[in-house]
Short mmCIF file of C-alpha atoms and ligand atoms in Angstrom, two decimals:
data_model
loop_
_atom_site.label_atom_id
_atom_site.label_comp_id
_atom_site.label_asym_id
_atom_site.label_seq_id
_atom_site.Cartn_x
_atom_site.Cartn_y
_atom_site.Cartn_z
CA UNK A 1 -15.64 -57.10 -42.35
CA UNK A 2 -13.56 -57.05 -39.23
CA UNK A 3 -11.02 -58.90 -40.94
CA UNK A 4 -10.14 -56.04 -43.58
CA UNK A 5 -8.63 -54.25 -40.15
CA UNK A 6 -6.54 -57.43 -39.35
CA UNK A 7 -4.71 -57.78 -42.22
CA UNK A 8 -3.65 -53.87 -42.36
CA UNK A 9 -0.05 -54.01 -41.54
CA UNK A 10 1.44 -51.38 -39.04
CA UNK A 11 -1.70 -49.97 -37.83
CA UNK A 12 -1.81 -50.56 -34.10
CA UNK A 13 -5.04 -53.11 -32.98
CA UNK A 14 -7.45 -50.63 -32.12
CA UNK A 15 -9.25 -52.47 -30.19
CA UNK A 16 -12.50 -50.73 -29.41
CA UNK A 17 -14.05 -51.66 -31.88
CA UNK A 18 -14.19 -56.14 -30.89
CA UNK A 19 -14.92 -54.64 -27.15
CA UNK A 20 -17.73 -52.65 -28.73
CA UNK A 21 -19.09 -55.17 -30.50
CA UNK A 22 -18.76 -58.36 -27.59
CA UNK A 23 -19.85 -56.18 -25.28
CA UNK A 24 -20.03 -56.88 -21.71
CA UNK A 25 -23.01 -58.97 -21.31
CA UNK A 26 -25.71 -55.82 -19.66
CA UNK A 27 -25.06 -53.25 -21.81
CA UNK A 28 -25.20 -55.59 -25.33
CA UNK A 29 -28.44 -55.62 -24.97
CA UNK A 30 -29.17 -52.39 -24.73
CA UNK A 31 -27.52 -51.52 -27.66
CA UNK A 32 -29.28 -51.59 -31.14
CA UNK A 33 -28.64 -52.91 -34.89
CA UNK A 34 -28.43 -49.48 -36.35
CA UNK A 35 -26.03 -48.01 -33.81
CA UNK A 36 -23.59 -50.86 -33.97
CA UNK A 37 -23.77 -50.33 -37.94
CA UNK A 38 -22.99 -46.54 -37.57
CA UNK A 39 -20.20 -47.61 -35.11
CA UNK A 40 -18.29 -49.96 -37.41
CA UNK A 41 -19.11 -47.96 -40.42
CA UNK A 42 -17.08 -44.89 -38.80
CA UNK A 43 -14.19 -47.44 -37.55
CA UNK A 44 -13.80 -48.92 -40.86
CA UNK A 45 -13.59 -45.39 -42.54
CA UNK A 46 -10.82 -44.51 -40.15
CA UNK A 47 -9.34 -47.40 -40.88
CA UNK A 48 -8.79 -47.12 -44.36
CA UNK A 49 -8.04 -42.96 -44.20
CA UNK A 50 -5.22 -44.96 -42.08
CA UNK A 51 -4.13 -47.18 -44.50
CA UNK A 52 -4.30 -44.82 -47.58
CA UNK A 53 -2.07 -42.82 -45.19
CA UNK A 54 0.24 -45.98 -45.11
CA UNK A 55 0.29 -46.79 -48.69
CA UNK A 56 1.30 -43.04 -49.21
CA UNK A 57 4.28 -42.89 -46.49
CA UNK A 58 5.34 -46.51 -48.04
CA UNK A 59 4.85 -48.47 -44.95
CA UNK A 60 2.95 -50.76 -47.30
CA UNK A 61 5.75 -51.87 -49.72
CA UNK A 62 6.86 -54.57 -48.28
CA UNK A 63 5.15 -56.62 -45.50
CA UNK A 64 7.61 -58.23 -43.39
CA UNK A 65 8.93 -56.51 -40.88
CA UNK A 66 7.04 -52.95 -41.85
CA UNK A 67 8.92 -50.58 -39.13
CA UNK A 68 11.93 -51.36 -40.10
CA UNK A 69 11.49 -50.73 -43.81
CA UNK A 70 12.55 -46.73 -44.51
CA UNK A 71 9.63 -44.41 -45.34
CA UNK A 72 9.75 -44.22 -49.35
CA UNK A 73 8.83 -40.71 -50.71
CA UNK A 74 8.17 -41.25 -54.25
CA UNK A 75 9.83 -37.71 -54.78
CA UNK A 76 12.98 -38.33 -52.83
CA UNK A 77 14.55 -38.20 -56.78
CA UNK A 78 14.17 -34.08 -56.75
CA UNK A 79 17.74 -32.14 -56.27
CA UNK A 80 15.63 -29.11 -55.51
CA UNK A 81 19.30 -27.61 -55.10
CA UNK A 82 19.80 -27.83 -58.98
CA UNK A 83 16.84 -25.24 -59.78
CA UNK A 84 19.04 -22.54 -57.76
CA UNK A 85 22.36 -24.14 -59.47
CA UNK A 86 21.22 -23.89 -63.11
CA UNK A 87 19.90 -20.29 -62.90
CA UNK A 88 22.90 -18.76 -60.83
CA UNK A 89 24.45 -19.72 -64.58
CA UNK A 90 22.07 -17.11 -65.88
CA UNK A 91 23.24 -14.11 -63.71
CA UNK A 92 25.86 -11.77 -65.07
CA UNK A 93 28.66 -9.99 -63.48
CA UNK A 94 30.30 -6.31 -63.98
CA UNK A 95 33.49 -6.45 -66.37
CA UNK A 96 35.42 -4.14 -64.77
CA UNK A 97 37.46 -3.41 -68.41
CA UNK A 98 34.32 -2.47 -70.32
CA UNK A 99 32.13 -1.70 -67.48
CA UNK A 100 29.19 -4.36 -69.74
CA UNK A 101 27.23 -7.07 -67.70
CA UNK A 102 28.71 -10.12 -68.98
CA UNK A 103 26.83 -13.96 -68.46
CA UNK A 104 28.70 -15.42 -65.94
CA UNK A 105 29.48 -18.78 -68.51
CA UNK A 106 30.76 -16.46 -70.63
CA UNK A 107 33.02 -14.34 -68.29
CA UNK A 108 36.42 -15.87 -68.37
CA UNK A 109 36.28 -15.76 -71.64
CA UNK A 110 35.24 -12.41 -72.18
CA UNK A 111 38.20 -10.91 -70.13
CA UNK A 112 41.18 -11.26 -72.57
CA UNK A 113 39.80 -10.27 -75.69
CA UNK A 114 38.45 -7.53 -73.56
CA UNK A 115 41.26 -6.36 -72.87
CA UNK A 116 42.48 -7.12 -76.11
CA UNK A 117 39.76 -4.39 -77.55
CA UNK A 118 39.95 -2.30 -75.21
CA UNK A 119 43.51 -1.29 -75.56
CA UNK A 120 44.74 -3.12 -72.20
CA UNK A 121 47.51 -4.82 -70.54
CA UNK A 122 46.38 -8.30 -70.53
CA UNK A 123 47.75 -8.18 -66.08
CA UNK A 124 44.07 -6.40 -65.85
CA UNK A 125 42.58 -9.75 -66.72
CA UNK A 126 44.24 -11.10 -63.31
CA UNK A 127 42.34 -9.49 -60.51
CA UNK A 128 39.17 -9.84 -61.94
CA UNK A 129 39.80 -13.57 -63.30
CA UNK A 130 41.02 -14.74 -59.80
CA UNK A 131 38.01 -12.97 -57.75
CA UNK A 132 35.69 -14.69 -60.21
CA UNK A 133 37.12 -17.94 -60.07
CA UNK A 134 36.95 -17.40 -55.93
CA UNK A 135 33.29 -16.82 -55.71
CA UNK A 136 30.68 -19.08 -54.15
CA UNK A 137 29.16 -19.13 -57.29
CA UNK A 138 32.07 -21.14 -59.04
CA UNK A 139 32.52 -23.10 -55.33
CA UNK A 140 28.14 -24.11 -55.70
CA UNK A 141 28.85 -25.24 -59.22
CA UNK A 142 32.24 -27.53 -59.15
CA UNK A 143 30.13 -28.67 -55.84
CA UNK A 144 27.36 -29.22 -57.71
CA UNK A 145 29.72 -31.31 -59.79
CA UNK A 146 31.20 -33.49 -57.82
CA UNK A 147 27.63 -34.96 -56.40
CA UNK A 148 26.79 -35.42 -59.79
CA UNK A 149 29.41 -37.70 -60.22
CA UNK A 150 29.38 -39.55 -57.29
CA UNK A 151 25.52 -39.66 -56.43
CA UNK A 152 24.84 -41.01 -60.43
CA UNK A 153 27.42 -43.63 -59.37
CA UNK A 154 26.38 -45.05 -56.58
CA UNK A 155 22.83 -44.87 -57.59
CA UNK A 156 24.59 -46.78 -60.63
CA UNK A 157 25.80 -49.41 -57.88
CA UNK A 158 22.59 -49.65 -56.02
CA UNK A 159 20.96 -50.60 -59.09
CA UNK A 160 23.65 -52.75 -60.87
CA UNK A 161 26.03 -53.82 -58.38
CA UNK A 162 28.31 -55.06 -61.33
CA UNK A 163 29.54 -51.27 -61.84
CA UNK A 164 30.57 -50.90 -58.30
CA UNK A 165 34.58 -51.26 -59.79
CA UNK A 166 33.84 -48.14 -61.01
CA UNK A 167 32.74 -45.79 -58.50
CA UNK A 168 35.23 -43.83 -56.47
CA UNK A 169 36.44 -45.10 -53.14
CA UNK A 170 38.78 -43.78 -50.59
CA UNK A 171 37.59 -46.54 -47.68
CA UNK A 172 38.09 -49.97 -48.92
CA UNK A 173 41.60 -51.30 -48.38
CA UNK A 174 41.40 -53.86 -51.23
CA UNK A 175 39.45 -53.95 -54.48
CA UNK A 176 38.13 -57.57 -52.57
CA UNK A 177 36.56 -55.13 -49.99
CA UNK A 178 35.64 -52.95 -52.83
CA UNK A 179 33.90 -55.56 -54.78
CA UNK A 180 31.89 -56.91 -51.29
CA UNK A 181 30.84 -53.08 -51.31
CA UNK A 182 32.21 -52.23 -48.01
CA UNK A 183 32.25 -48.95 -48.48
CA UNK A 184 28.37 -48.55 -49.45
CA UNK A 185 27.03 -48.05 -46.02
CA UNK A 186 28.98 -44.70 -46.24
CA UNK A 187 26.77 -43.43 -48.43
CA UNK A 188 29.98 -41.92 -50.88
CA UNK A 189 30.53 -38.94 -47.55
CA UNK A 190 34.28 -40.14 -47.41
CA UNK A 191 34.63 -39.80 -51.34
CA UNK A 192 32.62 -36.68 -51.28
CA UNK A 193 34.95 -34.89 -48.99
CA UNK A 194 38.58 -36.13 -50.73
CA UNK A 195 37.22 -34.73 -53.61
CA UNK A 196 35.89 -31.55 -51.68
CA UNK A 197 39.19 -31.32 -50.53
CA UNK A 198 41.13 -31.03 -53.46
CA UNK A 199 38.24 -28.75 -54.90
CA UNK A 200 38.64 -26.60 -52.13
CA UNK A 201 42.76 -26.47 -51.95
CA UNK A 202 42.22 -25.04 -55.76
CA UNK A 203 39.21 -22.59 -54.88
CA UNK A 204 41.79 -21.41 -51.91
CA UNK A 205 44.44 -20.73 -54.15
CA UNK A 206 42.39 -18.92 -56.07
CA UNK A 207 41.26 -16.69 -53.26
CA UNK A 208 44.97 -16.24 -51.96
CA UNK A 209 45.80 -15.64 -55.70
CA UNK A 210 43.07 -12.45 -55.59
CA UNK A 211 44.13 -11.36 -52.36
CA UNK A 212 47.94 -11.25 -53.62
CA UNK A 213 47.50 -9.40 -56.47
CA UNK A 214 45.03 -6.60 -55.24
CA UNK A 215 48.26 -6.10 -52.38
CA UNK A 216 50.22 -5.79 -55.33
CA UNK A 217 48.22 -3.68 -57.23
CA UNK A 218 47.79 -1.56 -53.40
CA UNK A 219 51.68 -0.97 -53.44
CA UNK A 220 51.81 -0.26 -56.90
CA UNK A 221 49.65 2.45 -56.69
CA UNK A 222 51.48 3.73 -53.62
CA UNK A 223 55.04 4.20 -55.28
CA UNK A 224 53.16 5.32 -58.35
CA UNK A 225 51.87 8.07 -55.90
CA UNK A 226 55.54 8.90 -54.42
CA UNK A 227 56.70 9.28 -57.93
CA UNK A 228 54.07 11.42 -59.08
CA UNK A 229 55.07 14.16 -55.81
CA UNK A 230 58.78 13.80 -57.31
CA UNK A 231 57.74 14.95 -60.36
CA UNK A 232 55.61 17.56 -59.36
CA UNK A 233 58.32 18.63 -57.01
CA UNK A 234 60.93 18.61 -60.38
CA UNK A 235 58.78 20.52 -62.53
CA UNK A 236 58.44 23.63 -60.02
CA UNK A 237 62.43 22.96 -59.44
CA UNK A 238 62.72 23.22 -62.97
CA UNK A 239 60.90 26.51 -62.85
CA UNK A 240 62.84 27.92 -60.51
CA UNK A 241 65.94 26.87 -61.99
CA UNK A 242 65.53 27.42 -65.67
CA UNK A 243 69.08 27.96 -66.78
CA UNK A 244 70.77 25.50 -69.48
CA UNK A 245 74.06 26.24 -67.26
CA UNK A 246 76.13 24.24 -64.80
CA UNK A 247 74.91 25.97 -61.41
CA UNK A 248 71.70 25.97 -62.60
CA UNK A 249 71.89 21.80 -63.20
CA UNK A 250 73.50 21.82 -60.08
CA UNK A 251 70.97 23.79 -57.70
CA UNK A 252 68.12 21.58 -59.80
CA UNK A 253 70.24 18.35 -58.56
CA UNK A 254 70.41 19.55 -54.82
CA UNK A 255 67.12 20.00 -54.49
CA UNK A 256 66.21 16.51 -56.09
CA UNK A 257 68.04 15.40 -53.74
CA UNK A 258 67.35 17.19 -50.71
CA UNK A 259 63.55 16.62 -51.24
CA UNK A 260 64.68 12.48 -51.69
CA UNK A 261 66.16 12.69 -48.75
CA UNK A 262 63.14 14.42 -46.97
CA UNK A 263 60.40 11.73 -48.09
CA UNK A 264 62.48 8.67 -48.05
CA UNK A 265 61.77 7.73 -44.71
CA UNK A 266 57.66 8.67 -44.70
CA UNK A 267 57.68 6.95 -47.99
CA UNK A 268 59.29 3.76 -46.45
CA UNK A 269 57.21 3.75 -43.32
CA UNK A 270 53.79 4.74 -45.48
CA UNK A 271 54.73 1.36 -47.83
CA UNK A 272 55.49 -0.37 -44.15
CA UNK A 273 52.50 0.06 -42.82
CA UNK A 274 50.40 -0.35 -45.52
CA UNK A 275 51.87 -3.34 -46.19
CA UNK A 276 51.47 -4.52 -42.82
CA UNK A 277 47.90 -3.63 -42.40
CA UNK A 278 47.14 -5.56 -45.79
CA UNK A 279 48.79 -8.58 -44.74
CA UNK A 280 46.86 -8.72 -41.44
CA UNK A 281 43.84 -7.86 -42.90
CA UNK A 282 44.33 -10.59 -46.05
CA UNK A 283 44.79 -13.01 -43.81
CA UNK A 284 41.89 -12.49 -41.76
CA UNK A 285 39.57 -12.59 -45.11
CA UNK A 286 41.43 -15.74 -46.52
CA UNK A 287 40.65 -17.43 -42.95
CA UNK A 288 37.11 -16.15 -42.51
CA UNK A 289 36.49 -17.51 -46.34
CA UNK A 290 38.68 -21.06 -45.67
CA UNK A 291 36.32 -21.88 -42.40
CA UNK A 292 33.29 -20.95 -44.91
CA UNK A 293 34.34 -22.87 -47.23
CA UNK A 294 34.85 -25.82 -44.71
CA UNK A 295 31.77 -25.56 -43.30
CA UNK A 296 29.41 -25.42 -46.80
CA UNK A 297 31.54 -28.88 -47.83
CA UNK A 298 30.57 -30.42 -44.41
CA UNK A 299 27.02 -29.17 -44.81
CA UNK A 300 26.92 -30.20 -48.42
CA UNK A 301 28.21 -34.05 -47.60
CA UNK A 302 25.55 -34.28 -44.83
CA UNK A 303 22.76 -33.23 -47.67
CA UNK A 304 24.26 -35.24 -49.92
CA UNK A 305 24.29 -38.76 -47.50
CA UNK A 306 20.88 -37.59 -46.81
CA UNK A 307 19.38 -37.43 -50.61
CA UNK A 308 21.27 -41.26 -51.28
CA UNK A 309 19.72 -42.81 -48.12
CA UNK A 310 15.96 -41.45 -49.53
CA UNK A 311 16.76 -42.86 -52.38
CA UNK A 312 18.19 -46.87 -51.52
CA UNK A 313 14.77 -48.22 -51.17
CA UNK A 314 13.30 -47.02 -54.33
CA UNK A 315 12.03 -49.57 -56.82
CA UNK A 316 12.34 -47.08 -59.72
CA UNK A 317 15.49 -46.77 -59.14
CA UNK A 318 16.54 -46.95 -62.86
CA UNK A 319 14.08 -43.70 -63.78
CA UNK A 320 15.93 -41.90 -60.64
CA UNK A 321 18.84 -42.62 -62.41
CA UNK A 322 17.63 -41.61 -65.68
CA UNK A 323 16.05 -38.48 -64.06
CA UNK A 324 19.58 -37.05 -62.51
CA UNK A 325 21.20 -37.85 -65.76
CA UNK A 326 18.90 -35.67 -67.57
CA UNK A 327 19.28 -33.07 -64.89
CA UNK A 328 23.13 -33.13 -65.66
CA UNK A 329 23.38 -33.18 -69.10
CA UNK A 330 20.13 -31.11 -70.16
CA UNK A 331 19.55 -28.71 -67.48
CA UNK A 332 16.44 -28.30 -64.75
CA UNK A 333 13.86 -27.46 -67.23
CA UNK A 334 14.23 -30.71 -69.05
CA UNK A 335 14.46 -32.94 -65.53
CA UNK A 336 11.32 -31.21 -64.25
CA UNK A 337 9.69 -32.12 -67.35
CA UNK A 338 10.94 -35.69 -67.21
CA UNK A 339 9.35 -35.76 -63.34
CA UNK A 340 6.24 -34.66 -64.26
CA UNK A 341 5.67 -36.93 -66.66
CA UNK A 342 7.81 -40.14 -65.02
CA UNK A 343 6.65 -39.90 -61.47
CA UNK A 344 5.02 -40.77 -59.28
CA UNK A 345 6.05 -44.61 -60.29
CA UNK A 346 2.34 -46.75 -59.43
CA UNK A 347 2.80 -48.45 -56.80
CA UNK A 348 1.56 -52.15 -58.53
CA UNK A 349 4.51 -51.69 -60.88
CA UNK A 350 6.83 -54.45 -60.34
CA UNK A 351 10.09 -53.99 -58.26
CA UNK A 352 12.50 -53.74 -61.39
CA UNK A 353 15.88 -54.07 -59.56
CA UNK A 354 18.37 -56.77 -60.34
CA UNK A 355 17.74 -59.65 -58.03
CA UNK A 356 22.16 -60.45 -57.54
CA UNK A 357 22.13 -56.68 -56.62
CA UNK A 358 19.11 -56.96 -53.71
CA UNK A 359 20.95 -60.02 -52.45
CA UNK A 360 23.85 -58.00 -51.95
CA UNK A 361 22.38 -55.10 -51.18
CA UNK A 362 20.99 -57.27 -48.02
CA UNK A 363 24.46 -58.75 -47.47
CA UNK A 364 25.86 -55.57 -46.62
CA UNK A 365 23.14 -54.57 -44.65
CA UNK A 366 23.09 -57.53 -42.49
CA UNK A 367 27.16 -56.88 -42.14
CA UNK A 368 25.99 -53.44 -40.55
CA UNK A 369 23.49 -54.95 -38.14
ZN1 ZN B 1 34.78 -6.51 -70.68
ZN1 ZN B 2 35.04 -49.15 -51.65
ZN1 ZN B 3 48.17 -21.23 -52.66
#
């Protein structure tokens, strides 16, 4: 019996037990059958609550060297993320042309024929196009993209290390390096945040895009406003001076003129300062959103390091792949499905990965020690 405890791996010797049962000589003998019974029944049940424990945080998987294994969830496949991703998809937004709730897939699309119907200048679409395309809605899902890509592929690599020529790398200096997988310990961050970057110089541009065109459409409405007053000023001119002759016309022209003359400078310095305000204030928005930006793409590459490193150890590697492939290409509904019915993997399945792959798999490892 006592050697059930020795051969559980990771448990620290408990001990008390072997001194309970040698004893000390005196007090051995005081101690009867049935109460060293009841004593090594309860050790042994702790023992094995213990071990289940073990078996369940992983420890078990592999028995040389057990601390220095990772702990394996069996879940660590789940991009709990990609619930919130797929039903942001669902929520609509206000069309500003027809004043409908529109799907949000559906909404740069909608805007042109919108205006189309609805008797507009297709320069309507712009505003509304450019603050859509600037949302963090359209940032979550080209995000959500890109660690689609790269977390299939290096997933790919960790479980075939022959498609490792195919997955993105900004670190390696030579396809050599590439090919010895120096780059793997970096868990795809560097690769994450080029393509982040570019992402990001787009969604920016966007932004600056929006912000440029609501100025415009500010100062437009501005002189739209000035010209308005001159025509209201004309029309009681007019009045005033209804006569089809030449002093008539020429009092009417004088007083154009005179009232020109009047607002041209509070016109000027009203389209000044507006103009100044707006820049200041643009510029604060498009830096406030740029360091937002910036710091959701660091967050995001830390999360994303994070969901690869759960994931290196797993034996089941190919149905994680499988799983995340589903997720991309049919949606949360069908993944969860997949998971319920896929995982958890038993753990006396055999380790399916490719035995070249493991070796280098260690290689690299051991280059990192
Ligand atoms: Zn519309
Ligand atoms: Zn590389
Ligand atoms: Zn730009």
């Amino acid at each position: 019996m006592q050697m059930e405890i020795a051969e559980i791996p990771n448990i620290p010797a408990q001990g008390f037990l072997n001194n309970f049962l040698q004893g000390n000589g005196e007090d051995g003998e005081e101690i009867n059958e049935q109460a060293v019974a009841q004593a090594r029944d309860a050790m042994l049940r702790q023992a094995r609550q213990q071990v289940e424990q073990a078996v369940q945080n992983g420890v078990l998987q592999r028995q040389e060297a057990p601390n220095r294994r990772p702990r394996i969830d069996p879940y660590s496949h789940i991009f709990e993320k990609a619930r919130n991703i797929f039903r942001q998809r669902e929520y609509t937004e206000i069309c500003g042309i027809c004043n409908q709730d529109i799907v949000r897939t559906e909404f740069l699309d909608h805007l042109e024929p919108c205006a189309q119907q609805n008797g507009k200048d297709v320069k309507e679409t712009h505003i509304p196009k450019y603050r859509f395309l600037s949302t963090n809605y359209m940032l979550d899902q080209k995000m959500f993209a890109i660690r689609d890509e790269l977390e299939i592929e290096f997933l790919e690599v960790l479980w075939d290390k022959e498609t490792v020529h195919k997955m993105h790398c900004v670190l390696c200096k030579t396809y050599n390096e590439h090919l010895n997988g120096d780059c793997v310990p970096n868990l795809q961050k560097q690769a994450f945040l080029q393509k982040m970057d570019q992402m990001l110089n787009l969604h920016m541009c966007y932004y600056e895009t929006h912000l440029e065109l609501k100025k415009e459409r500010e100062i437009e409405q501005i002189r739209q406003a000035h010209e308005n007053e001159f025509e209201k000023m004309q029309k009681e001119v007019d009045q005033r001076f209804p006569s089809d002759n030449v002093i008539a016309e020429q009092n009417r022209q004088a007083e154009y003129r005179d009232f020109r003359e009047r607002v041209a400078e509070p016109n000027a310095k009203e389209l000044q300062e507006y103009m100044a305000h707006a820049n200041e204030e643009y510029r604060r928005q498009y830096e406030f959103k740029k360091r937002q930006v910036e710091a959701v793409a660091r967050r995001e590459a830390e999360l994303m390091k994070e969901y690869l490193l759960s994931n290196v150890c797993r034996k089941d590697l190919n149905k994680v792949i499988e799983y995340r492939k589903i997720l991309r290409d049919q949606g949360w509904e069908a993944a969860e499905e997949f998971d319920k019915s896929t995982f958890p993997t038993p753990q006396n399945v055999p380790d399916a990965r490719n035995e070249e792959t493991r070796k280098w798999l260690g290689a690299i490892g051991r280059r990192q020690d």
